[in-house]
Tab-separated table of C-alpha atoms and ligand atoms in Angstrom:
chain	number	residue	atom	x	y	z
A	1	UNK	CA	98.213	116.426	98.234
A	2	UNK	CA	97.480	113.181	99.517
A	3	UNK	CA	100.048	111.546	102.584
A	4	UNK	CA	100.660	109.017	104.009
A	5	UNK	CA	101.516	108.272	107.507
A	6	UNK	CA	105.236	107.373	108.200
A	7	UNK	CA	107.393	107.629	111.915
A	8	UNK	CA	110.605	108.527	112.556
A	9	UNK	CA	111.625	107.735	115.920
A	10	UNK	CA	110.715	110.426	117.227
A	11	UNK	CA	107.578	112.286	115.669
A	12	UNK	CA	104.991	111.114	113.599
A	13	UNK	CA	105.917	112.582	110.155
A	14	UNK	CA	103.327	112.495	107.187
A	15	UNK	CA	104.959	112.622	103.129
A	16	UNK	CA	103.438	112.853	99.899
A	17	UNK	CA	103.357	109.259	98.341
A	18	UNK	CA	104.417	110.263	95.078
A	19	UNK	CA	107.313	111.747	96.888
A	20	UNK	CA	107.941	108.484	98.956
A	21	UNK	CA	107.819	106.263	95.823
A	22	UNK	CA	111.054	107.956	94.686
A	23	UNK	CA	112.714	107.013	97.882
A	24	UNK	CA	114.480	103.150	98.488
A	25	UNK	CA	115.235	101.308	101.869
A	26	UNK	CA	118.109	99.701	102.063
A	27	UNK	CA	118.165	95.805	103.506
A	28	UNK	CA	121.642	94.641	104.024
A	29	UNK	CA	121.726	90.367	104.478
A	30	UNK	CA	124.265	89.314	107.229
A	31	UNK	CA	124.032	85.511	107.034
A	32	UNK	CA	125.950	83.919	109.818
A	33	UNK	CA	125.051	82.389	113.391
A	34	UNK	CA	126.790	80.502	115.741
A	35	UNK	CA	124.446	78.006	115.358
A	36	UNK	CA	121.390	77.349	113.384
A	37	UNK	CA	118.243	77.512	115.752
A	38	UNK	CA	115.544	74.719	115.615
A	39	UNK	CA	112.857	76.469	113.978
A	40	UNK	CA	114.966	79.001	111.624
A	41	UNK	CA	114.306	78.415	108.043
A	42	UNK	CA	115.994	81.962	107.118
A	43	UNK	CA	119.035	82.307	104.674
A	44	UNK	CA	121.844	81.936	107.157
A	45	UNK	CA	124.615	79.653	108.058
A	46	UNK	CA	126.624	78.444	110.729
A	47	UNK	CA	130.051	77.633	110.708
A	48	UNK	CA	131.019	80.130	108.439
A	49	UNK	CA	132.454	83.160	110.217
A	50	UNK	CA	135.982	83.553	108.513
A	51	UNK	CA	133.640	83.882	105.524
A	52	UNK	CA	132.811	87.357	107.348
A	53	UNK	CA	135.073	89.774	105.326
A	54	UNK	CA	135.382	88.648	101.895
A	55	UNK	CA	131.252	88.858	102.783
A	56	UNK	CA	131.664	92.334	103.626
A	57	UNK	CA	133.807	93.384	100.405
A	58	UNK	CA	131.362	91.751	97.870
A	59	UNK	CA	128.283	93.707	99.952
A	60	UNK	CA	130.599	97.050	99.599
A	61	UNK	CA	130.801	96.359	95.290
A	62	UNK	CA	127.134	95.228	95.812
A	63	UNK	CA	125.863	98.620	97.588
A	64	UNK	CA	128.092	100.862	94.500
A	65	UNK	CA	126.488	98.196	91.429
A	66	UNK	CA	122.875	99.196	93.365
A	67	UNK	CA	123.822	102.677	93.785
A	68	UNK	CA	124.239	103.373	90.289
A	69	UNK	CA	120.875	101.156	89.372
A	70	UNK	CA	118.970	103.348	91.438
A	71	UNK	CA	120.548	106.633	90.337
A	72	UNK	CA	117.849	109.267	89.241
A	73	UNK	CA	117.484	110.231	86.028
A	74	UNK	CA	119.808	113.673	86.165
A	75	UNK	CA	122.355	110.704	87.916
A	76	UNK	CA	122.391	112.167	91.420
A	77	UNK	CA	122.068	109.182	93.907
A	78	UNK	CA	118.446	108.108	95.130
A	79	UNK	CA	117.245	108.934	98.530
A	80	UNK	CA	116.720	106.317	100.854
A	81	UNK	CA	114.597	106.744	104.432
A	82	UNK	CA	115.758	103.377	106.535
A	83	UNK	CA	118.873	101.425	106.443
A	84	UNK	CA	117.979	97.384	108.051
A	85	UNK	CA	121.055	95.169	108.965
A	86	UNK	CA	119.208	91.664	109.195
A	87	UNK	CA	120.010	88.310	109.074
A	88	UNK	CA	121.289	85.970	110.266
A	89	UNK	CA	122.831	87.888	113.277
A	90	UNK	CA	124.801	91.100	111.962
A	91	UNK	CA	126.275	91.867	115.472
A	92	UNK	CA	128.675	88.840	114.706
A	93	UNK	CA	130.270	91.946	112.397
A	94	UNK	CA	132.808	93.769	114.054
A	95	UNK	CA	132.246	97.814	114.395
A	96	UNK	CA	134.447	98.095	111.586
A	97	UNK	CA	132.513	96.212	109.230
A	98	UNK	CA	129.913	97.725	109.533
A	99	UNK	CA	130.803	101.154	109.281
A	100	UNK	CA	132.420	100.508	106.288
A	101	UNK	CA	129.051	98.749	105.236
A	102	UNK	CA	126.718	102.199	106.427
A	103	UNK	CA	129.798	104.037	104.792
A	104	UNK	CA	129.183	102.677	100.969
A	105	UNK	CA	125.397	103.461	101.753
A	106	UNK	CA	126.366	107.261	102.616
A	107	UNK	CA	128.488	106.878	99.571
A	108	UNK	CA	125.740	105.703	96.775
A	109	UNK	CA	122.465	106.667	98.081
A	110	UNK	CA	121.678	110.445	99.743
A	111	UNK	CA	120.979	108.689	102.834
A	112	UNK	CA	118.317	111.007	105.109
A	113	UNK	CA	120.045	112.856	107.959
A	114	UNK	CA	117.555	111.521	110.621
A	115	UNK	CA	117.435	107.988	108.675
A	116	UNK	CA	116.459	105.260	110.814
A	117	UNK	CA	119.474	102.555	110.590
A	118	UNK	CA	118.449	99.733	112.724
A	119	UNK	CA	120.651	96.472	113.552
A	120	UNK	CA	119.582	93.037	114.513
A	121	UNK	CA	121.095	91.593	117.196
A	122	UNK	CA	121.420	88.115	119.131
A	123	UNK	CA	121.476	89.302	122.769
A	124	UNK	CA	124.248	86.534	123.908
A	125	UNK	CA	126.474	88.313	121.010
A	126	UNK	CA	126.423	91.755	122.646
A	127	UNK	CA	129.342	93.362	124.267
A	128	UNK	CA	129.281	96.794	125.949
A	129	UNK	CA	132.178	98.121	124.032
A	130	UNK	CA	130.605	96.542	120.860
A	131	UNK	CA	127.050	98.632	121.129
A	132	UNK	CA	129.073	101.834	122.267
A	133	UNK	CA	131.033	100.927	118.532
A	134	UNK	CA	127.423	100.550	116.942
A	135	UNK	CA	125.894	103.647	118.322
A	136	UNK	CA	129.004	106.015	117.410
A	137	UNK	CA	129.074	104.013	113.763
A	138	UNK	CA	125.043	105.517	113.249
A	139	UNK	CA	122.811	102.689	114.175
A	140	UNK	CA	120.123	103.969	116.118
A	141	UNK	CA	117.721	101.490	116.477
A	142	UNK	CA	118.478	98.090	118.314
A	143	UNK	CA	116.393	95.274	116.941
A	144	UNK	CA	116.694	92.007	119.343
A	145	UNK	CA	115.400	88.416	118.652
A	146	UNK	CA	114.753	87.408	122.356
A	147	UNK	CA	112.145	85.167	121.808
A	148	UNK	CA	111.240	84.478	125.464
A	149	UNK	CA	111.881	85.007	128.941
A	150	UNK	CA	111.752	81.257	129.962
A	151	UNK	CA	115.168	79.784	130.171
A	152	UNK	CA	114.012	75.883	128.886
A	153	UNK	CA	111.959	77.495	126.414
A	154	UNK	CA	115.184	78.997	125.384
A	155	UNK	CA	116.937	75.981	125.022
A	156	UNK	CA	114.217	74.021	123.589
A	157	UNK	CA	114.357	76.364	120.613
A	158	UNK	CA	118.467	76.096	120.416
A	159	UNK	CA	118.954	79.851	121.115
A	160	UNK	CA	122.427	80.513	122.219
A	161	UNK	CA	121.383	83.415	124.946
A	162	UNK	CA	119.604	83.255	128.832
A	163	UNK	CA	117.187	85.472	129.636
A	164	UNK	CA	119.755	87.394	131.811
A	165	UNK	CA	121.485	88.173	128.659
A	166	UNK	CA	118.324	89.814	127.086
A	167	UNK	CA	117.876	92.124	130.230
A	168	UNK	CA	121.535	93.051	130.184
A	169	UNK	CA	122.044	93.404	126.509
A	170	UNK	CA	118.825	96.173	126.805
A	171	UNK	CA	120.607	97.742	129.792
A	172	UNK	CA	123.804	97.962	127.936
A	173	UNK	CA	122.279	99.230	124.932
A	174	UNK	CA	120.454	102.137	126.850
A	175	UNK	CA	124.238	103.221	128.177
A	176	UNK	CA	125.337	102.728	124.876
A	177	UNK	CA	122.779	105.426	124.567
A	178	UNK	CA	120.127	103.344	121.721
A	179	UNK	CA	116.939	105.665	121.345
A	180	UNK	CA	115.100	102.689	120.088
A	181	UNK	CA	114.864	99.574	120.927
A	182	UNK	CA	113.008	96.665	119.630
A	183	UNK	CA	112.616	93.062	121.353
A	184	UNK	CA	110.915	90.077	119.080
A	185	UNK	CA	109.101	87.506	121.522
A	186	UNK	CA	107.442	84.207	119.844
A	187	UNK	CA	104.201	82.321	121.251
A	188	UNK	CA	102.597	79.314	120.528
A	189	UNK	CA	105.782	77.315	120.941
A	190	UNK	CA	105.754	73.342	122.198
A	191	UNK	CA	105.405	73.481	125.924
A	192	UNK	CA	105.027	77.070	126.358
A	193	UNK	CA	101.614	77.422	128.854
A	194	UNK	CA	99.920	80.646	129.311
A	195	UNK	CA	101.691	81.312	132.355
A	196	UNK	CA	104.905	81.126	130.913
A	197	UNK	CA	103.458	83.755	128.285
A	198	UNK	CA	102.117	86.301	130.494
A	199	UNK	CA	105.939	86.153	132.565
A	200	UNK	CA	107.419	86.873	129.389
A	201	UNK	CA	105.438	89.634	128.652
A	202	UNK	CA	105.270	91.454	132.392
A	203	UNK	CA	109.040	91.165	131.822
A	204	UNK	CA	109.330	93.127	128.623
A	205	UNK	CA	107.405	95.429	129.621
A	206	UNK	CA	109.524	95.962	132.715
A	207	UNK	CA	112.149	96.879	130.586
A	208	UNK	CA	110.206	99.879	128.870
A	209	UNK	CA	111.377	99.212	125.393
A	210	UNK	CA	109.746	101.513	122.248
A	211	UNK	CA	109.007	98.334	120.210
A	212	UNK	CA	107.965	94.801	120.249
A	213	UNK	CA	107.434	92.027	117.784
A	214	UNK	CA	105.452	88.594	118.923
A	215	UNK	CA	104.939	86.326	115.877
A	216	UNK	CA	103.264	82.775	116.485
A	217	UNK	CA	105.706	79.817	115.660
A	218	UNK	CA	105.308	78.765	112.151
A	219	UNK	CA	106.869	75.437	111.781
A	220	UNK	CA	108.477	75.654	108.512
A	221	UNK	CA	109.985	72.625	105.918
A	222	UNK	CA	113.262	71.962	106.539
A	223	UNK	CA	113.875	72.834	110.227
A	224	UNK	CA	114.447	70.143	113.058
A	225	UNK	CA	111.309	71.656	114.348
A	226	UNK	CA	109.323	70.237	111.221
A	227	UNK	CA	111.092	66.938	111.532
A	228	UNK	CA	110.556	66.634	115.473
A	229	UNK	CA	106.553	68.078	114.713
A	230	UNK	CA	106.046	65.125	112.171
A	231	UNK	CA	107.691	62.263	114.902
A	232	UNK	CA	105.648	63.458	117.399
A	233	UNK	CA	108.124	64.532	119.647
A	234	UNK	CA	107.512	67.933	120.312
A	235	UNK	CA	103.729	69.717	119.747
A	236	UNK	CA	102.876	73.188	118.772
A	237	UNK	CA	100.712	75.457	120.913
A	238	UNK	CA	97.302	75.263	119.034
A	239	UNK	CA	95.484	77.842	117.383
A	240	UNK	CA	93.105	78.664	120.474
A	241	UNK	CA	96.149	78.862	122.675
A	242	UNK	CA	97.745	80.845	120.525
A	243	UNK	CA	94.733	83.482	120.096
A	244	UNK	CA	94.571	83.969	123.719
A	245	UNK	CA	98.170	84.433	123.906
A	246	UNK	CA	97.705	87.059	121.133
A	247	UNK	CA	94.883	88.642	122.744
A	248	UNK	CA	96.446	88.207	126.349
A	249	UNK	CA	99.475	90.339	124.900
A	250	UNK	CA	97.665	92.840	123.154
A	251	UNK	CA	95.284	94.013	126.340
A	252	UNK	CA	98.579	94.286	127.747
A	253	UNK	CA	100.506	96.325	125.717
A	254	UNK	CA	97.457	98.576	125.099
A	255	UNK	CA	97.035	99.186	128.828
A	256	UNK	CA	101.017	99.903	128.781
A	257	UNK	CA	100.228	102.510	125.972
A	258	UNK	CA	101.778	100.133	123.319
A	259	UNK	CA	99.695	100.817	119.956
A	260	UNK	CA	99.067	97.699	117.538
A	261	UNK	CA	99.826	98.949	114.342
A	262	UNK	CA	100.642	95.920	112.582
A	263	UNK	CA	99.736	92.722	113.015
A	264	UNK	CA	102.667	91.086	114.556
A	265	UNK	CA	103.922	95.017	116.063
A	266	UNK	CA	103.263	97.364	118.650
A	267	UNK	CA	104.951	100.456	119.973
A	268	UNK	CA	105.315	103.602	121.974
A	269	UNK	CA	104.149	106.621	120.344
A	270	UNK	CA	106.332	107.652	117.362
A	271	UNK	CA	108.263	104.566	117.487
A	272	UNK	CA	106.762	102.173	114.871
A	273	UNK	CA	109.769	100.758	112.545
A	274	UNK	CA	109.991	102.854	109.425
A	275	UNK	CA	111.830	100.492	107.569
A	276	UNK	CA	109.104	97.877	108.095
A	277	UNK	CA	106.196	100.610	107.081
A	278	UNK	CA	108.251	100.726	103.659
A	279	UNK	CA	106.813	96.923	103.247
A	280	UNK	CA	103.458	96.952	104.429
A	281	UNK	CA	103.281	100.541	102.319
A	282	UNK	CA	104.356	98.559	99.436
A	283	UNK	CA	107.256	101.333	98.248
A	284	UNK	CA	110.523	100.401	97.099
A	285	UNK	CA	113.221	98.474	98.615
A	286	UNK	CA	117.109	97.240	97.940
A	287	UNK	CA	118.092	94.490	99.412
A	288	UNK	CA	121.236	93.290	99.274
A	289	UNK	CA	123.489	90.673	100.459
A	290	UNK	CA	123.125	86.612	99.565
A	291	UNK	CA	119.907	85.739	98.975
A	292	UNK	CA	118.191	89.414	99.703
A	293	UNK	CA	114.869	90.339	97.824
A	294	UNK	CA	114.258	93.548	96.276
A	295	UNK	CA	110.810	95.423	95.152
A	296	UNK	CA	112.311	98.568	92.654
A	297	UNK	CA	111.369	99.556	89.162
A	298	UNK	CA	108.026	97.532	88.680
A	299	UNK	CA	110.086	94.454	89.622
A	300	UNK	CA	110.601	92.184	92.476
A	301	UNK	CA	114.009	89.916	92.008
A	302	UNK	CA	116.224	88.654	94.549
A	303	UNK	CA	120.201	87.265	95.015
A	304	UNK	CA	121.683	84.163	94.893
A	305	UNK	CA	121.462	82.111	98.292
A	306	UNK	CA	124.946	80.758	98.734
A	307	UNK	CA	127.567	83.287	100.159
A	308	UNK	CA	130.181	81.751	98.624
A	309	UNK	CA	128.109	82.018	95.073
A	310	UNK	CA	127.469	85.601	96.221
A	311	UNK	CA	131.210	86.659	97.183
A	312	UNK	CA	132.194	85.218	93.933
A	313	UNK	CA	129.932	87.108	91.606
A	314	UNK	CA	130.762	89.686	93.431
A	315	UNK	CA	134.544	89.241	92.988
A	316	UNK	CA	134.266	89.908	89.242
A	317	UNK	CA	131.494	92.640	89.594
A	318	UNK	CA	128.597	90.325	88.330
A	319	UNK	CA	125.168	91.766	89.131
A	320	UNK	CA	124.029	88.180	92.100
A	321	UNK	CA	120.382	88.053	90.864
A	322	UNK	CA	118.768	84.469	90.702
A	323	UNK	CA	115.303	85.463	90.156
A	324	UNK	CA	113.140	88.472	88.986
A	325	UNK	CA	109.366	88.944	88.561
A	326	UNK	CA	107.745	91.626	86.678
A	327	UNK	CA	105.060	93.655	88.898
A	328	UNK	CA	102.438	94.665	86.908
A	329	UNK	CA	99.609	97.359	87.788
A	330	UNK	CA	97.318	95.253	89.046
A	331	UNK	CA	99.688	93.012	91.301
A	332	UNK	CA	101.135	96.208	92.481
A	333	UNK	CA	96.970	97.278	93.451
A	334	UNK	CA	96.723	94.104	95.001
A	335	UNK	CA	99.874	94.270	97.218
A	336	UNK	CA	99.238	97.706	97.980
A	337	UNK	CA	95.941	96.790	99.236
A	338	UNK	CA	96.635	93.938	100.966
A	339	UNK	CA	99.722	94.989	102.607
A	340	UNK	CA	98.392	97.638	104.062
A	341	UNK	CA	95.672	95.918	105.867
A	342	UNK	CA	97.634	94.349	107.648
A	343	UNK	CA	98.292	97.928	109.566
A	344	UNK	CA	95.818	99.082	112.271
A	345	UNK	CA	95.824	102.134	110.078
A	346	UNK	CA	94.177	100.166	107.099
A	347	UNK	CA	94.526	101.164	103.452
A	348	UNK	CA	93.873	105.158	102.827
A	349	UNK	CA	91.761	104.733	99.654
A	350	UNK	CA	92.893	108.856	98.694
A	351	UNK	CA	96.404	107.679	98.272
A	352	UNK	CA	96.109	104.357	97.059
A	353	UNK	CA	93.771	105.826	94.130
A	354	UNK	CA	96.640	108.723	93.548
A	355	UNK	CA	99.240	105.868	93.245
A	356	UNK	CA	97.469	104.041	90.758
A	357	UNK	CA	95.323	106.470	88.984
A	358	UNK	CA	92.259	104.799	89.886
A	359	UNK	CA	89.553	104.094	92.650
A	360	UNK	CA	90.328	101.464	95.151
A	361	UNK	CA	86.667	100.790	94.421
A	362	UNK	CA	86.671	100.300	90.498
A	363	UNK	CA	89.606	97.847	91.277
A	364	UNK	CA	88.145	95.781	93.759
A	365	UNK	CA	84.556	95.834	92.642
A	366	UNK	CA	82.961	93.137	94.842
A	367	UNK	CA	85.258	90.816	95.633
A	368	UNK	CA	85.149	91.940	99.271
A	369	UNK	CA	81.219	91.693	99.330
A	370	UNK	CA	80.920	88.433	101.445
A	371	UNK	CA	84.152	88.971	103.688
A	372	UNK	CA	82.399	93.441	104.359
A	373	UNK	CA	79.039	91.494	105.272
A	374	UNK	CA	80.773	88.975	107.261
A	375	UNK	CA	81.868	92.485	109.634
A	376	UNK	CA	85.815	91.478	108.810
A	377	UNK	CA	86.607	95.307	107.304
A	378	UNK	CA	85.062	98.751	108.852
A	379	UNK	CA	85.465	101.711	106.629
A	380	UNK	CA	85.912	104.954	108.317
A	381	UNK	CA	85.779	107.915	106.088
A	382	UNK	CA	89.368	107.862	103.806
A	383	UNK	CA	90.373	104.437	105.571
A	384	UNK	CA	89.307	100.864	105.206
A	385	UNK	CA	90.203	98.415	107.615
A	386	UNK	CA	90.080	95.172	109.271
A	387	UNK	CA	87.793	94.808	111.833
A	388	UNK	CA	88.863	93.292	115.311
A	389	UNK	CA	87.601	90.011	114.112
A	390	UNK	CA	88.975	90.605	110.784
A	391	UNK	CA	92.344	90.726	112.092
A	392	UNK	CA	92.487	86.972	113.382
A	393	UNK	CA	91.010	85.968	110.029
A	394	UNK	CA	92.934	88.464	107.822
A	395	UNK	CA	93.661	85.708	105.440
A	396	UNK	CA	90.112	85.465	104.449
A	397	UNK	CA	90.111	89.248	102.909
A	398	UNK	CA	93.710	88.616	101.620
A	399	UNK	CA	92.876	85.784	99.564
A	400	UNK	CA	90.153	88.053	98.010
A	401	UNK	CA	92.969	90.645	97.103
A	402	UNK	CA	95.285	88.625	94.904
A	403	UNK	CA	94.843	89.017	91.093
A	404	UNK	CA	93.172	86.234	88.951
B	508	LIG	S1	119.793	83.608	115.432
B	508	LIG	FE1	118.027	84.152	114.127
B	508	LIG	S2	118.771	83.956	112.034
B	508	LIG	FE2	120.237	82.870	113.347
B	508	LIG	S3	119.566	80.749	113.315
B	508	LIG	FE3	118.617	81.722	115.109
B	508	LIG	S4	116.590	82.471	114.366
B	508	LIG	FE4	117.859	81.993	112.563
């Protein structure tokens, strides 16, 4: 039967895919912040907090509507793997909240016993008493935006926490007694040198976290960082800097036994996010919560934006969908294949041809040609994947992948 490779976080565990495509994550929207950050062009609002638990009820009719959408056929409740609070910052819930949040889950879906339930967190919201409260509640992976170690780099990007706070909020979560722990880091950001880079990482690595996530800075429409970028007044790290910042990290990690196995990810052994594989796997997903997306039943659709839109469709037990897109077979090929390039482990051409009842091969048939002979994919008996030079110019076999 053919498997594919999936972690908990603890041991690698391998499942049949036909098995996996019966299973859905679960991605729960939290969309407040103290304050917006300059370069955040996420679904999330500031100045909204005492819209936190009329938020909370319409997510608890949202999980039961979902529930019962995704009930099998015989009308027991779908399993589901990985439970993600994003946002936004969820830790601006209290304990409460979100038990009663991981409770309606429990409720609706047959949630694994070792699920991975992972919370994002803004280390300057974290309280000792409050992670205790998350760990006893089930969350057992930590998942912290700290963005950098550099305390003007900090402030240039308008996050509310010092780098003190990210080194306590990692101590306190260890006490708390958090088996996994993920920190995101960004590079490529205006003023940000090499030296300030490789501080940043010697630091996280001093704090022996299971996870990491480094993502570039994308300046996106909309953001005071896109406004100050077209003035002038601040400039981007450029692409060179940013490749040796890439490259800088990833000799790094590796030497710190860190494994790549996504673009933008690395971890310990046995720690790689399961709820993230779910995407770059391409297998189903709820998400739920003002503007969430969702990938189940050959569709992809996703919520209204506003909260206030979303706790009043809610009130009245209106299904919040805004938009919906039918996935058709070869889409779904196309996704499949892409999305899983973008692991170190590449696409496994047994399973994807098991999923979709035909060779990766007769699907692709030589649209690849120039980007193969350009030495930007390596086959390696079941597994095709990008080379070390495809993977700074993954976009190039990407493009290639998308239907007509
Ligand atoms: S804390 Fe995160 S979600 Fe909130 S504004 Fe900043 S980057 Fe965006």
């Amino acid at each position: 039967m053919t498997m594919i490779a999936a972690a908990t976080t603890k041991t690698e565990t391998t499942e049949p895919i036909l098995q996996l495509l019966e299973t859905v994550s679960l991605y729960l929207h939290i969309p407040f912040c103290h304050t917006r950050c300059h370069y955040c062009d996420f679904n999330t609002y500031a100045g909204i907090l005492p819209l936190r638990e009329p938020y909370v009820r319409a997510l608890l009719t949202e999980i039961g509507m979902a529930g019962t959408v995704a009930q099998l056929s015989d009308g027991k409740p779908r399993r589901s793997r990985t439970i993600f609070f994003g946002g936004g910052t969820p830790s601006l819930l209290s304990v409460s909240q979100i038990s009663r949040i991981l409770n309606a889950c429990y409720t609706n879906f047959a949630v694994d016993k070792d699920a991975e339930i992972t919370l994002e967190a803004n280390p300057g919201t974290l309280s000792q008493e409050q992670l205790i409260g998350l760990r006893v509640a089930g969350i057992n992976r930590l998942s912290m935006g700290a963005q950098s170690f550099d305390a003007e780099l900090l402030k240039a990007l308008g996050r509310i926490h010092s780098p003190k706070d990210i080194t306590k909020a990692v101590h306190d979560a260890r006490v708390a007694g958090f088996p996994s722990i993920n920190v995101d880091f960004m590079f490529g950001l205006p003023g940000q040198t090499m030296s300030h880079w490789r501080e940043t990482i010697d630091r996280a690595l001093d704090l022996h976290i299971e996870h990491l996530s480094l993502y570039s800075l994308i300046i996106e429409e909309g953001t005071p960082f896109y406004t100050w970028t077209h003035e002038g007044r601040i400039t981007p790290g450029d692409e060179d800097l940013c490749a040796d910042m890439y490259e800088y990290a990833d000799e790094r990690l590796q030497e710190a036994g860190y494994k790549n196995y996504e673009i933008s990810n690395w971890s310990l052994p046995g720690f790689q996010s399961r709820h993230n594989l779910t995407y770059w796997h391409n297998l189903p997903y709820f998400g739920m919560g003002a503007g969430a997306y969702s990938s189940f039943g050959g569709r992809r659709f996703s919520n209204v934006r506003e909260p206030l839109e979303y706790i009043r469709l809610l009130d009245t037990r209106q299904w919040p969908e805004a938009e919906s897109e039918i996935i058709d077979k070869q889409q779904a090929m196309s996704e499949t294949a892409f999305l899983a390039l973008r692991t170190a482990q590449g696409l496994h051409l047994p399973t994807f041809e098991q999923r979709f009842t035909l060779p990766f091969t007769a699907f692709v048939g030589d649209r690849l040609r120039v980007v193969e002979e350009a030495g930007l994919l390596e086959y390696e008996r079941d597994w095709l994947r990008l080379s070390k030079r495809g993977r700074l110019l993954g976009n190039e076999v990407f493009l290639r992948l998308l239907p007509d």
